[in-house]
mmCIF file of C-alpha atoms and ligand atoms in Angstrom:
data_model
loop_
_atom_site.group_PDB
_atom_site.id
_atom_site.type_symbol
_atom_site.label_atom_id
_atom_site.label_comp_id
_atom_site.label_asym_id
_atom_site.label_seq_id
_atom_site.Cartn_x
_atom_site.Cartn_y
_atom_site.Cartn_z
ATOM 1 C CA UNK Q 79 50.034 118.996 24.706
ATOM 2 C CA UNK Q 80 47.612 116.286 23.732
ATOM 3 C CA UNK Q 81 45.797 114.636 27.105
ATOM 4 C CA UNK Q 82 45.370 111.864 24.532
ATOM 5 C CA UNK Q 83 48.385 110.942 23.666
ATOM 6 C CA UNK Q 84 49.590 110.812 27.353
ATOM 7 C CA UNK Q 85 46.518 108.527 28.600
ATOM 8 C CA UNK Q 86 47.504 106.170 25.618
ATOM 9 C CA UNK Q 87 50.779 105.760 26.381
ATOM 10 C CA UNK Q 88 50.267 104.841 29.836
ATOM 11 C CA UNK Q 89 47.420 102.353 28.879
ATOM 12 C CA UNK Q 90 50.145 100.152 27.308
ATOM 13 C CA UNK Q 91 53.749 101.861 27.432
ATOM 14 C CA UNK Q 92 54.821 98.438 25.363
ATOM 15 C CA UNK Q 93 52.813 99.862 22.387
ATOM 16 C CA UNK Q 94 55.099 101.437 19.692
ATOM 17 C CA UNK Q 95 53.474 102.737 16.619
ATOM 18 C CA UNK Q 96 54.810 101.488 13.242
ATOM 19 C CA UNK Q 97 53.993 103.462 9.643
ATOM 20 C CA UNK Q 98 55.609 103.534 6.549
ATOM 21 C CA UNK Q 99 54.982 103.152 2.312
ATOM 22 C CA UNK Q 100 55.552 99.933 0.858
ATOM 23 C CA UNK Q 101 55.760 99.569 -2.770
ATOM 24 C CA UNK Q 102 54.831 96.277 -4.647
ATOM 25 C CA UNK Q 103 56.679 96.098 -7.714
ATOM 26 C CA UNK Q 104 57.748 93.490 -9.997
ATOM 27 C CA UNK Q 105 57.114 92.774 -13.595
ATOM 28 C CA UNK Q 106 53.699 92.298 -15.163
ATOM 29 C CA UNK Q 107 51.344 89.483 -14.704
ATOM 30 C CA UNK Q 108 53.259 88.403 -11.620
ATOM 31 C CA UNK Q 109 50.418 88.682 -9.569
ATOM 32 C CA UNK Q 110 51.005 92.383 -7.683
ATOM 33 C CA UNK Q 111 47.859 93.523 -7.600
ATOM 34 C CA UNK Q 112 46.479 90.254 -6.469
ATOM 35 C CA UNK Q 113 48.404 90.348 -3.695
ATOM 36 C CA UNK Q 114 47.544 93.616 -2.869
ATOM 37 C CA UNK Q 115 43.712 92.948 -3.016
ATOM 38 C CA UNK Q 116 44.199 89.891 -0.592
ATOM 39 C CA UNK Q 117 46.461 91.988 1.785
ATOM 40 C CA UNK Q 118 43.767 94.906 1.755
ATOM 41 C CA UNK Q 119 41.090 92.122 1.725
ATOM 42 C CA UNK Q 120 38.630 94.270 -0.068
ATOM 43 C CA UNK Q 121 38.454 95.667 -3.501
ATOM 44 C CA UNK Q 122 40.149 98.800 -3.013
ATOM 45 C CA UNK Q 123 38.860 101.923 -4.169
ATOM 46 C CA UNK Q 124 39.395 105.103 -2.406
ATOM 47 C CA UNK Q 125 42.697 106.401 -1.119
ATOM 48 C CA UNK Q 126 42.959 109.642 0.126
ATOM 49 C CA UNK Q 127 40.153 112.320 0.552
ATOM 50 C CA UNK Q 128 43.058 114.601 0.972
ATOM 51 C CA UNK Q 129 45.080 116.001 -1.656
ATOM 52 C CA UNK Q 130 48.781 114.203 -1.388
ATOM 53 C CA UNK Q 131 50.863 115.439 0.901
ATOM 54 C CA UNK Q 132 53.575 113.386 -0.659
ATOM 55 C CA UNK Q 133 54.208 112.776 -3.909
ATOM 56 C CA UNK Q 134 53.248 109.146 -3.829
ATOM 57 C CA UNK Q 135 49.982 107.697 -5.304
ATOM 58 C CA UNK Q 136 48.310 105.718 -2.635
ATOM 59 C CA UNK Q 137 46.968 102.621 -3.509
ATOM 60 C CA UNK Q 138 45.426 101.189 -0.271
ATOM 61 C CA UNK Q 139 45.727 101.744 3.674
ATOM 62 C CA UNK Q 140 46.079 99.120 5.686
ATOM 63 C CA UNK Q 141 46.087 99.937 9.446
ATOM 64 C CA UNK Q 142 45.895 96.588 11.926
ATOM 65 C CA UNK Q 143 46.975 97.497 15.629
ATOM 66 C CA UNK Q 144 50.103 99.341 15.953
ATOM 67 C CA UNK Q 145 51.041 98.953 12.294
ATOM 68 C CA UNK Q 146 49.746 100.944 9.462
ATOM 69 C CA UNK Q 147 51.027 100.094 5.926
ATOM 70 C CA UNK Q 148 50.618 102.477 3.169
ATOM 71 C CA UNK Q 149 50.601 100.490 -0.095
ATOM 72 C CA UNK Q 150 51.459 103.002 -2.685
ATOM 73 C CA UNK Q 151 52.162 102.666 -6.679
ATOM 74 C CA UNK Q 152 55.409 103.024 -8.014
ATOM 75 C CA UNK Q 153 54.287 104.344 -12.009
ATOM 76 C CA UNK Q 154 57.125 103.286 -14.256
ATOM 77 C CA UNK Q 155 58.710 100.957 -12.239
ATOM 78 C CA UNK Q 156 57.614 98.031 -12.997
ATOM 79 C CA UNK Q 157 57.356 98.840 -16.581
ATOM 80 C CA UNK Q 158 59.309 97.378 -19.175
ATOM 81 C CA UNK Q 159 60.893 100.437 -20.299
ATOM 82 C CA UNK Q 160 64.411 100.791 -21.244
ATOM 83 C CA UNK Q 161 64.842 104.811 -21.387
ATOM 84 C CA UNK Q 162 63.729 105.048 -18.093
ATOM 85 C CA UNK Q 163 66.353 102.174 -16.978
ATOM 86 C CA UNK Q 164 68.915 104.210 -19.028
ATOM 87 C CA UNK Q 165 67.850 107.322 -16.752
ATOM 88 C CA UNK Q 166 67.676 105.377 -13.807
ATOM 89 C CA UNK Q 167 71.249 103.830 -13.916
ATOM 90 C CA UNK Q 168 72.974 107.760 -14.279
ATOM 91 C CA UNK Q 169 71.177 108.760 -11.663
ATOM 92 C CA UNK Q 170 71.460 107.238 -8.352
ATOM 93 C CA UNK Q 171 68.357 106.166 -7.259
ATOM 94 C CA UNK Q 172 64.771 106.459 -8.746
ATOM 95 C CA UNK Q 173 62.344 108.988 -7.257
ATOM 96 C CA UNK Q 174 59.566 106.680 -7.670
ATOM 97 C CA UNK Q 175 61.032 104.327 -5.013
ATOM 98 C CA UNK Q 176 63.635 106.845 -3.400
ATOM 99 C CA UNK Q 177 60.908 108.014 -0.686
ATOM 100 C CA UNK Q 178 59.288 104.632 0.497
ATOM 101 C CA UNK Q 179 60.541 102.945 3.558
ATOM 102 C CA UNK Q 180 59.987 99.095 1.803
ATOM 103 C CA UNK Q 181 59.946 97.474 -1.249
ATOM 104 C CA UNK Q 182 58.458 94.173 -1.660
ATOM 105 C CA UNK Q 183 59.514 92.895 -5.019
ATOM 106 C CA UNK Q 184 57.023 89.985 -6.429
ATOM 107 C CA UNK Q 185 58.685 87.394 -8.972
ATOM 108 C CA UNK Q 186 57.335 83.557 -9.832
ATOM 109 C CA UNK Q 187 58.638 80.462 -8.909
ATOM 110 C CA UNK Q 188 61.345 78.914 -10.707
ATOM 111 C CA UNK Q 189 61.370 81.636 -13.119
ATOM 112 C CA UNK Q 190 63.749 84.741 -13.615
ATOM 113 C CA UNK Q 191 63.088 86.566 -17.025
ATOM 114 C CA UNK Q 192 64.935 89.752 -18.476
ATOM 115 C CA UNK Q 193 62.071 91.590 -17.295
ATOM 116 C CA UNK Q 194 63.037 90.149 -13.503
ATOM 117 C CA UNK Q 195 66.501 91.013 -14.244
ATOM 118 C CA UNK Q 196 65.280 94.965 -14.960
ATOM 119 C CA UNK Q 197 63.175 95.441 -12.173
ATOM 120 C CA UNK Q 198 66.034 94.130 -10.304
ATOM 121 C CA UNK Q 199 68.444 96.364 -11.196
ATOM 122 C CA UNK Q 200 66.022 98.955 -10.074
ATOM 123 C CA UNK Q 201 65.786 97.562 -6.906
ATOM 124 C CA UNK Q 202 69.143 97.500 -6.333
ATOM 125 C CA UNK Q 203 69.929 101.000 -5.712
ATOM 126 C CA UNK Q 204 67.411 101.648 -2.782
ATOM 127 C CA UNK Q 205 68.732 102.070 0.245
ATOM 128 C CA UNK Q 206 65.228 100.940 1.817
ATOM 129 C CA UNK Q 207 64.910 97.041 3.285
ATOM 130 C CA UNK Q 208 63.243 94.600 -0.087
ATOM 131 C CA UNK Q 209 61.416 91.846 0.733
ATOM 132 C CA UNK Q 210 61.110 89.284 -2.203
ATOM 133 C CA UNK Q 211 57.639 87.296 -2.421
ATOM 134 C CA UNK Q 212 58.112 84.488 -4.694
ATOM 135 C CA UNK Q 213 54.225 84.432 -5.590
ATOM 136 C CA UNK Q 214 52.327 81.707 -7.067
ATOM 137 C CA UNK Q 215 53.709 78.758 -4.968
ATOM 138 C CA UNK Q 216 50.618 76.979 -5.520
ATOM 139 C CA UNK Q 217 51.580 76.552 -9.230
ATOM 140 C CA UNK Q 218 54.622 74.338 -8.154
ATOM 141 C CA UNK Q 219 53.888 70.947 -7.732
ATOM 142 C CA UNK Q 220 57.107 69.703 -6.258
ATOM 143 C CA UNK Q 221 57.894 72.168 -3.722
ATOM 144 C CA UNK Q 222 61.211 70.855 -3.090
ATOM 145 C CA UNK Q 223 62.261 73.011 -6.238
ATOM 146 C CA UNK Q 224 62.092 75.971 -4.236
ATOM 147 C CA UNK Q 225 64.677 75.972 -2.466
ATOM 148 C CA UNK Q 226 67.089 75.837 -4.693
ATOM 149 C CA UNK Q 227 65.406 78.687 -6.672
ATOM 150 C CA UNK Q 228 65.345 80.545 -3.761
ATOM 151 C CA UNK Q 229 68.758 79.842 -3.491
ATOM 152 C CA UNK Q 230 69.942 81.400 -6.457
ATOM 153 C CA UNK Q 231 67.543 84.190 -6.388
ATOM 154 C CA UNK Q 232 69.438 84.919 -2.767
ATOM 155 C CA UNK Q 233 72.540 85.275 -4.719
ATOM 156 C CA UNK Q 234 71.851 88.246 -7.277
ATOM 157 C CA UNK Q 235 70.965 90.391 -4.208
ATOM 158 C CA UNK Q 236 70.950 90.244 -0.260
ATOM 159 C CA UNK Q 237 67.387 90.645 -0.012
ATOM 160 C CA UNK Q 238 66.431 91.385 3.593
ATOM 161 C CA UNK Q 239 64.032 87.912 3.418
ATOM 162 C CA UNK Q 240 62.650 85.706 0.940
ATOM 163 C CA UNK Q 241 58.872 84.875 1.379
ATOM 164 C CA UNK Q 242 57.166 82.046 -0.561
ATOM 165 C CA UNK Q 243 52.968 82.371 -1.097
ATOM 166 C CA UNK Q 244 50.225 82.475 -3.216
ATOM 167 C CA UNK Q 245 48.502 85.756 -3.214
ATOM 168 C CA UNK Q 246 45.588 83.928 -4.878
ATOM 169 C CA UNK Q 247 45.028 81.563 -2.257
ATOM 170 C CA UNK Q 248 46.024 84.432 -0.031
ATOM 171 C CA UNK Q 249 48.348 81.801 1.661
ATOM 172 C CA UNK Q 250 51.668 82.837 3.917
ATOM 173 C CA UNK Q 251 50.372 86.354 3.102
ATOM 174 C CA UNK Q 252 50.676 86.792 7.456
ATOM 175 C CA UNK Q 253 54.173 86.131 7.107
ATOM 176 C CA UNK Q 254 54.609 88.639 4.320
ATOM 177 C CA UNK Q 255 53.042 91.136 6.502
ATOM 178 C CA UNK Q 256 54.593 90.074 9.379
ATOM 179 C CA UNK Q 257 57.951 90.714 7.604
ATOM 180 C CA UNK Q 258 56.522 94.187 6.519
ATOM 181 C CA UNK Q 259 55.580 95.524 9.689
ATOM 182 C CA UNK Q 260 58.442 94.819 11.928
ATOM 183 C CA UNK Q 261 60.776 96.962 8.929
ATOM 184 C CA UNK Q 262 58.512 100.079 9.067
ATOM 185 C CA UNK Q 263 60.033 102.884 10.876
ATOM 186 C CA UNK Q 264 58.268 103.800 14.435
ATOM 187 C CA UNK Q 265 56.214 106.652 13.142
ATOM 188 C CA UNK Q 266 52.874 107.993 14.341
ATOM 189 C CA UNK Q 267 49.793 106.924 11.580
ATOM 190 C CA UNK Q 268 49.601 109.026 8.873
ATOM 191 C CA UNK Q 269 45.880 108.857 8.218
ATOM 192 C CA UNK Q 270 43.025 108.134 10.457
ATOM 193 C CA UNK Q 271 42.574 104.127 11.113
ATOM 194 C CA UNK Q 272 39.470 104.248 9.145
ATOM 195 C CA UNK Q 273 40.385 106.093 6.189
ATOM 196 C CA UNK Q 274 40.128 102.877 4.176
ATOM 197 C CA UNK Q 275 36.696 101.320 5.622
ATOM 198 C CA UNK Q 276 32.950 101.597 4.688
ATOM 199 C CA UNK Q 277 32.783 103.998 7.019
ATOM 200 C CA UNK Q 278 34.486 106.844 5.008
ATOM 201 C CA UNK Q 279 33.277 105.607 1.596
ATOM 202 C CA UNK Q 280 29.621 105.803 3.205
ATOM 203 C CA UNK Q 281 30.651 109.357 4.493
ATOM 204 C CA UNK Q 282 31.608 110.259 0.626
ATOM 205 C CA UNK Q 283 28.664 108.499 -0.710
ATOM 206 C CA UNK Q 284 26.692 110.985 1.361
ATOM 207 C CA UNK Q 285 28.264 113.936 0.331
ATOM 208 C CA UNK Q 286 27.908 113.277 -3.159
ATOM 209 C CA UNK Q 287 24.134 112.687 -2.621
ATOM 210 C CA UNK Q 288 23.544 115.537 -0.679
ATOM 211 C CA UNK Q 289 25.978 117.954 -2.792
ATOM 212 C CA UNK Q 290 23.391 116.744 -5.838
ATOM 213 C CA UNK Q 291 20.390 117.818 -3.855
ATOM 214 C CA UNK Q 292 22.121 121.496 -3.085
ATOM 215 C CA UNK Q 293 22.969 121.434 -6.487
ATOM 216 C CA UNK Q 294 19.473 120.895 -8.014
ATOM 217 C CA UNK Q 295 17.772 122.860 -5.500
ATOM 218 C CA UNK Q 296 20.004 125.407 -5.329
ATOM 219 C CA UNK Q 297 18.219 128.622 -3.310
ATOM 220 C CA UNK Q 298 14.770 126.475 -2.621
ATOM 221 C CA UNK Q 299 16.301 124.350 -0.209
ATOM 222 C CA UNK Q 300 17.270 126.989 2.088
ATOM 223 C CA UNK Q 301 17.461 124.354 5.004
ATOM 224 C CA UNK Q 302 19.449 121.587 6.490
ATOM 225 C CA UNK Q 303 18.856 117.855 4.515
ATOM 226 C CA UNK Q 304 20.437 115.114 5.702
ATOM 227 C CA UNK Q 305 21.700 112.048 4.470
ATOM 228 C CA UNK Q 306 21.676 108.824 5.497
ATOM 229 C CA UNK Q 307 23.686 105.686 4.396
ATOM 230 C CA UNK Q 308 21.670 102.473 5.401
ATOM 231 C CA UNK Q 309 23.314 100.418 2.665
ATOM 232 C CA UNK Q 310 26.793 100.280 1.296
ATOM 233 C CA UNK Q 311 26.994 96.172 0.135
ATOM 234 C CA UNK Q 312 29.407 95.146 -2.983
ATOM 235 C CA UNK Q 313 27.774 91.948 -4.373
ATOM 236 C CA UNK Q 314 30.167 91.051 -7.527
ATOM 237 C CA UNK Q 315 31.365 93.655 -9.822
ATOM 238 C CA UNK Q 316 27.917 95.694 -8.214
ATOM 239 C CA UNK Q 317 28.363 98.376 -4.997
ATOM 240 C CA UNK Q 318 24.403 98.507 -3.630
ATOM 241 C CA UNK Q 319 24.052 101.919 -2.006
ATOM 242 C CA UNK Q 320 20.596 102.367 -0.629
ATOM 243 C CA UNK Q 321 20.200 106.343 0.812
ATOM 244 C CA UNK Q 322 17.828 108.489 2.858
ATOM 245 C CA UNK Q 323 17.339 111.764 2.529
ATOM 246 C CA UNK Q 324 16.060 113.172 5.647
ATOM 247 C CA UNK Q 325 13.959 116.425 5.652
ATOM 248 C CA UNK Q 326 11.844 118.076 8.018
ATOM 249 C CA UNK Q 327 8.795 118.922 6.764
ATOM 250 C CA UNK Q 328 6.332 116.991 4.646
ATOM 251 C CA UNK Q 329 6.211 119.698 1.432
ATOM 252 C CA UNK Q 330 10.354 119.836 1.679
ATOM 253 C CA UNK Q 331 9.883 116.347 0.649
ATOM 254 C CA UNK Q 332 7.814 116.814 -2.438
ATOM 255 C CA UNK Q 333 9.810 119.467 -3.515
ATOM 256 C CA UNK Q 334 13.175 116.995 -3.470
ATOM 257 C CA UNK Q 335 10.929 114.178 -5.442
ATOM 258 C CA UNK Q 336 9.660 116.709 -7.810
ATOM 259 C CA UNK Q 337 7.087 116.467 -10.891
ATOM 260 C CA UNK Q 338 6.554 112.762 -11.179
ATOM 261 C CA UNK Q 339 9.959 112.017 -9.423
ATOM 262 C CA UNK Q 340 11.911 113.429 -11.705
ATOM 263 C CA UNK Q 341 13.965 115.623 -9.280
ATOM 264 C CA UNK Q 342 14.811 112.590 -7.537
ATOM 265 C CA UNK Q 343 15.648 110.698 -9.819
ATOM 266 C CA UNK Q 344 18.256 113.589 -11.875
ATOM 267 C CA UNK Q 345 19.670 113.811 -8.445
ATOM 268 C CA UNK Q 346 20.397 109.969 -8.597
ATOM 269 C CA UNK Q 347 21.873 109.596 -11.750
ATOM 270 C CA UNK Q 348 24.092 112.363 -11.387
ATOM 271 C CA UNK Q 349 24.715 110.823 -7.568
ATOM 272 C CA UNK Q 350 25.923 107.896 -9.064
ATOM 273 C CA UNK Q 351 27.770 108.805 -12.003
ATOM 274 C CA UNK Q 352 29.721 110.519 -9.594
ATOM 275 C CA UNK Q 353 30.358 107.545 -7.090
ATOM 276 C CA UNK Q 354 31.099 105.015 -10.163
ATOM 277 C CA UNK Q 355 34.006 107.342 -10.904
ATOM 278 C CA UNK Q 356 35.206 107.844 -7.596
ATOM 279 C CA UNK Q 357 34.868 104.380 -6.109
ATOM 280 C CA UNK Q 358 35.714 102.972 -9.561
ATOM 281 C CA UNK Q 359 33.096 100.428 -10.175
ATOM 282 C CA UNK Q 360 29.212 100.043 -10.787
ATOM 283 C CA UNK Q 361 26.893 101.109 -8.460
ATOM 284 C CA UNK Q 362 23.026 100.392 -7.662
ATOM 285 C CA UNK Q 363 21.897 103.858 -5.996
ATOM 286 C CA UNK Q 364 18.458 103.286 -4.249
ATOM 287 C CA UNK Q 365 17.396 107.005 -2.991
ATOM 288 C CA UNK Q 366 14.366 107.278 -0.362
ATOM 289 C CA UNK Q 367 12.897 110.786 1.152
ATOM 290 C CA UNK Q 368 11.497 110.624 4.717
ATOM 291 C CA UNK Q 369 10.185 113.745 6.900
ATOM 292 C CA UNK Q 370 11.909 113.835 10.126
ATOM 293 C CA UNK Q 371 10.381 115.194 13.069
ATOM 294 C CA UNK Q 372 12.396 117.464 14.762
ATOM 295 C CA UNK Q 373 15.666 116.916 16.250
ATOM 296 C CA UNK Q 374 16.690 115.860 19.782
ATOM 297 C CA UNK Q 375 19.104 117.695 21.528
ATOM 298 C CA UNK Q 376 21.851 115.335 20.563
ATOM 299 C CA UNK Q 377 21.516 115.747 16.469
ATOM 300 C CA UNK Q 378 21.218 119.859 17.211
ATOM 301 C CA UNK Q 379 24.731 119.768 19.111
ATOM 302 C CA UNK Q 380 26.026 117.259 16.654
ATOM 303 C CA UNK Q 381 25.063 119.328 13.657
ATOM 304 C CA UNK Q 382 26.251 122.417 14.986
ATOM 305 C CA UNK Q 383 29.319 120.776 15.164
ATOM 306 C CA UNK Q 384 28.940 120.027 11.279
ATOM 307 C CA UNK Q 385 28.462 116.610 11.549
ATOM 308 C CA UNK Q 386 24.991 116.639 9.633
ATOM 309 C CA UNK Q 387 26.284 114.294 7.150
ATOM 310 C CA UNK Q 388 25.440 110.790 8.531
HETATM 311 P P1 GDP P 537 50.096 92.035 -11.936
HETATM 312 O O1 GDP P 537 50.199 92.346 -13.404
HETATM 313 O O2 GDP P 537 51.445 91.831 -11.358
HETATM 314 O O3 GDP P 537 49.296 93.010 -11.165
HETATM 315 O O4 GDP P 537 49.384 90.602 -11.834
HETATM 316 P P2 GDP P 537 47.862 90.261 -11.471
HETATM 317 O O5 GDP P 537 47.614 90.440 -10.023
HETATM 318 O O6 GDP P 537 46.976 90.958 -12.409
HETATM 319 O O7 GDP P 537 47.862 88.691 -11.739
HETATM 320 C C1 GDP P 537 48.178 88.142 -12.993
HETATM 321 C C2 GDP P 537 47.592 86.745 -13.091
HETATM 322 O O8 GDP P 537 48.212 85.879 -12.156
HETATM 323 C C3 GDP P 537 46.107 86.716 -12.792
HETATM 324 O O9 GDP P 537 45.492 85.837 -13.680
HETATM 325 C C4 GDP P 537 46.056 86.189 -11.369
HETATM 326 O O10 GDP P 537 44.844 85.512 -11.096
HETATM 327 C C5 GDP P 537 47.225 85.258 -11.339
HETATM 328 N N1 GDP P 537 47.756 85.060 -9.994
HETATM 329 C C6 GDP P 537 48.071 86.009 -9.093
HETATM 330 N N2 GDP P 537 48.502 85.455 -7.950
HETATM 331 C C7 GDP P 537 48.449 84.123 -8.115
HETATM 332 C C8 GDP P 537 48.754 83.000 -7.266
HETATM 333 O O11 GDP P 537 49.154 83.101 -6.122
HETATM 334 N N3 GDP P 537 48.574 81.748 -7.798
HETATM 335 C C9 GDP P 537 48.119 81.578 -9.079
HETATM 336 N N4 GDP P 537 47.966 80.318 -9.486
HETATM 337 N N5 GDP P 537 47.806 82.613 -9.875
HETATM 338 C C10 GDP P 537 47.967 83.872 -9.409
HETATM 339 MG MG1 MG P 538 48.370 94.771 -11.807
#
């Protein structure tokens, strides 16, 4: 059916495509979403464009090779909450974790509190492979100590393998991952490779810009305007995103500006409002108009195609 598919799998017959949801879960302040920041190695924002086609809540895509790990959250889980333990242990198993094909479960070194003991007991019921990560080796000074904690951890459950590392120092976290992918089932990817890169968050960045501009304008932009992304840089806590909006005639362009800018600069605050709540932090908006002239061949196809975006 797809010439694709066939050409790829002769290209490298050895190549076997892994996917699957991993859940992080443990109890708080043991470092999970550390260690899911230095996994993703980015501040992760944006999940899905698509609504959920399953009832998990994705928290970050990561898609290296043949492997592509869907990090989702698991909401109660690993709460301290004792009514939902008491629901959990009549039932079998808990939704939250029923559907995902790994959990990694996150505890500290030489440390195993109620709380552990809860989220265990969670844990225990899935029929999916748990990894534990005994974060936070950094913290031990003699290392020789964990061992023996690893030891007894290996006792209140067969875990399927122990990792030691220190998300903050994002050290061992290959051998976590390592230990991830070869458990995912073979699957074909679930989302496109980039749905977690600049790439698509410059593609929504764009949209919201030029949705703004369609919205102010409304029936006196009865044309094409495009949108560029030439900057998409997080410095700190800050996203810089520097835009062009590309129009083709000189008086479109002082019509998008408006009286003493003001157009413009309504469309940018309501541009960025936007794309602080979507990707979740604070964001510098620069917003430029340029006149185009004409387009070659290449943008006409490319646009007829609906690709006018960037
Ligand atoms: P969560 O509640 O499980 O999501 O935990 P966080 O990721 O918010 O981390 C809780 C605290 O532990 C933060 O202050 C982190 O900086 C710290 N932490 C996380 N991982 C490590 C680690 O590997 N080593 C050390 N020393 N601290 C860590
Ligand atoms: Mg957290």
């Amino acid at each position: 059916m797809s010439s694709e598919l066939i050409d790829s799998s002769e290209a490298s017959p050895e190549m076997i495509q892994r996917c699957g949801y991993v859940a992080i879960v443990g109890r708080p302040n043991v470092g999970k979403s550390t260690l899911l920041n230095h996994i993703l190695g980015q501040k992760l924002s944006i999940t899905s464009r698509k609504p959920q086609t399953t009832r998990h809540q994705v928290l970050g895509i990561k898609t290296t090779d043949d492997v592509q790990v869907i990090y989702v959250d698991t909401p109660g889980l690993h709460k301290r909450n004792e009514k939902a333990l008491n629901r959990y242990m009549n039932r079998a198993a808990s939704s939250a974790i029923k559907d995902v094909d790994l959990v990694v479960f996150v505890v500290e070194p030489n440390k195993w509190t109620d709380e552990d003991e809860l989220v265990l007991t969670r844990v225990q019921n899935v029929s999916c492979p748990v990894v534990l990560a005994v974060n936070k080796v950094d913290t031990v000074d003699d290392k020789s100590t964990l061992l023996p904690f690893m030891q007894s951890v290996s006792e209140k459950y067969s875990f399927d393998e122990i990792v030691p590392l220190s998300a903050l120092n994002s050290h061992n976290l290959e051998t976590l991952e390592e230990q991830i992918h070869t458990r995912l089932p073979k699957s074909i990817h679930f989302f496109p490779e980039d749905q977690i890169t600049n790439r698509s968050e410059r593609f929504l960045a764009a949209e919201i810009v030029r949705e703004k501009i369609m919205r102010q304008l409304g029936d006196e932009l009865p044309y094409q305007v495009t949108v560029e992304i030439e900057e998409f840089r997080a410095e700190g806590r800050v996203t810089h995103i520097g835009a062009v909006i590309l129009v083709e005639r000189a008086g479109q362009k002082g019509i998008i500006i408006g009286q003493k800018g003001d157009r413009l600069r309504k469309i940018g605050t309501d541009a960025r409002l936007d794309m602080e709540r979507l990707f979740d932090c604070k964001i510098m908006l620069n917003l430029w108009v340029k006149v185009k002239g004409g387009w070659s061949d290449d943008e006409r196809a490319l646009r007829s195609l609906g690709y006018d975006d960037i």
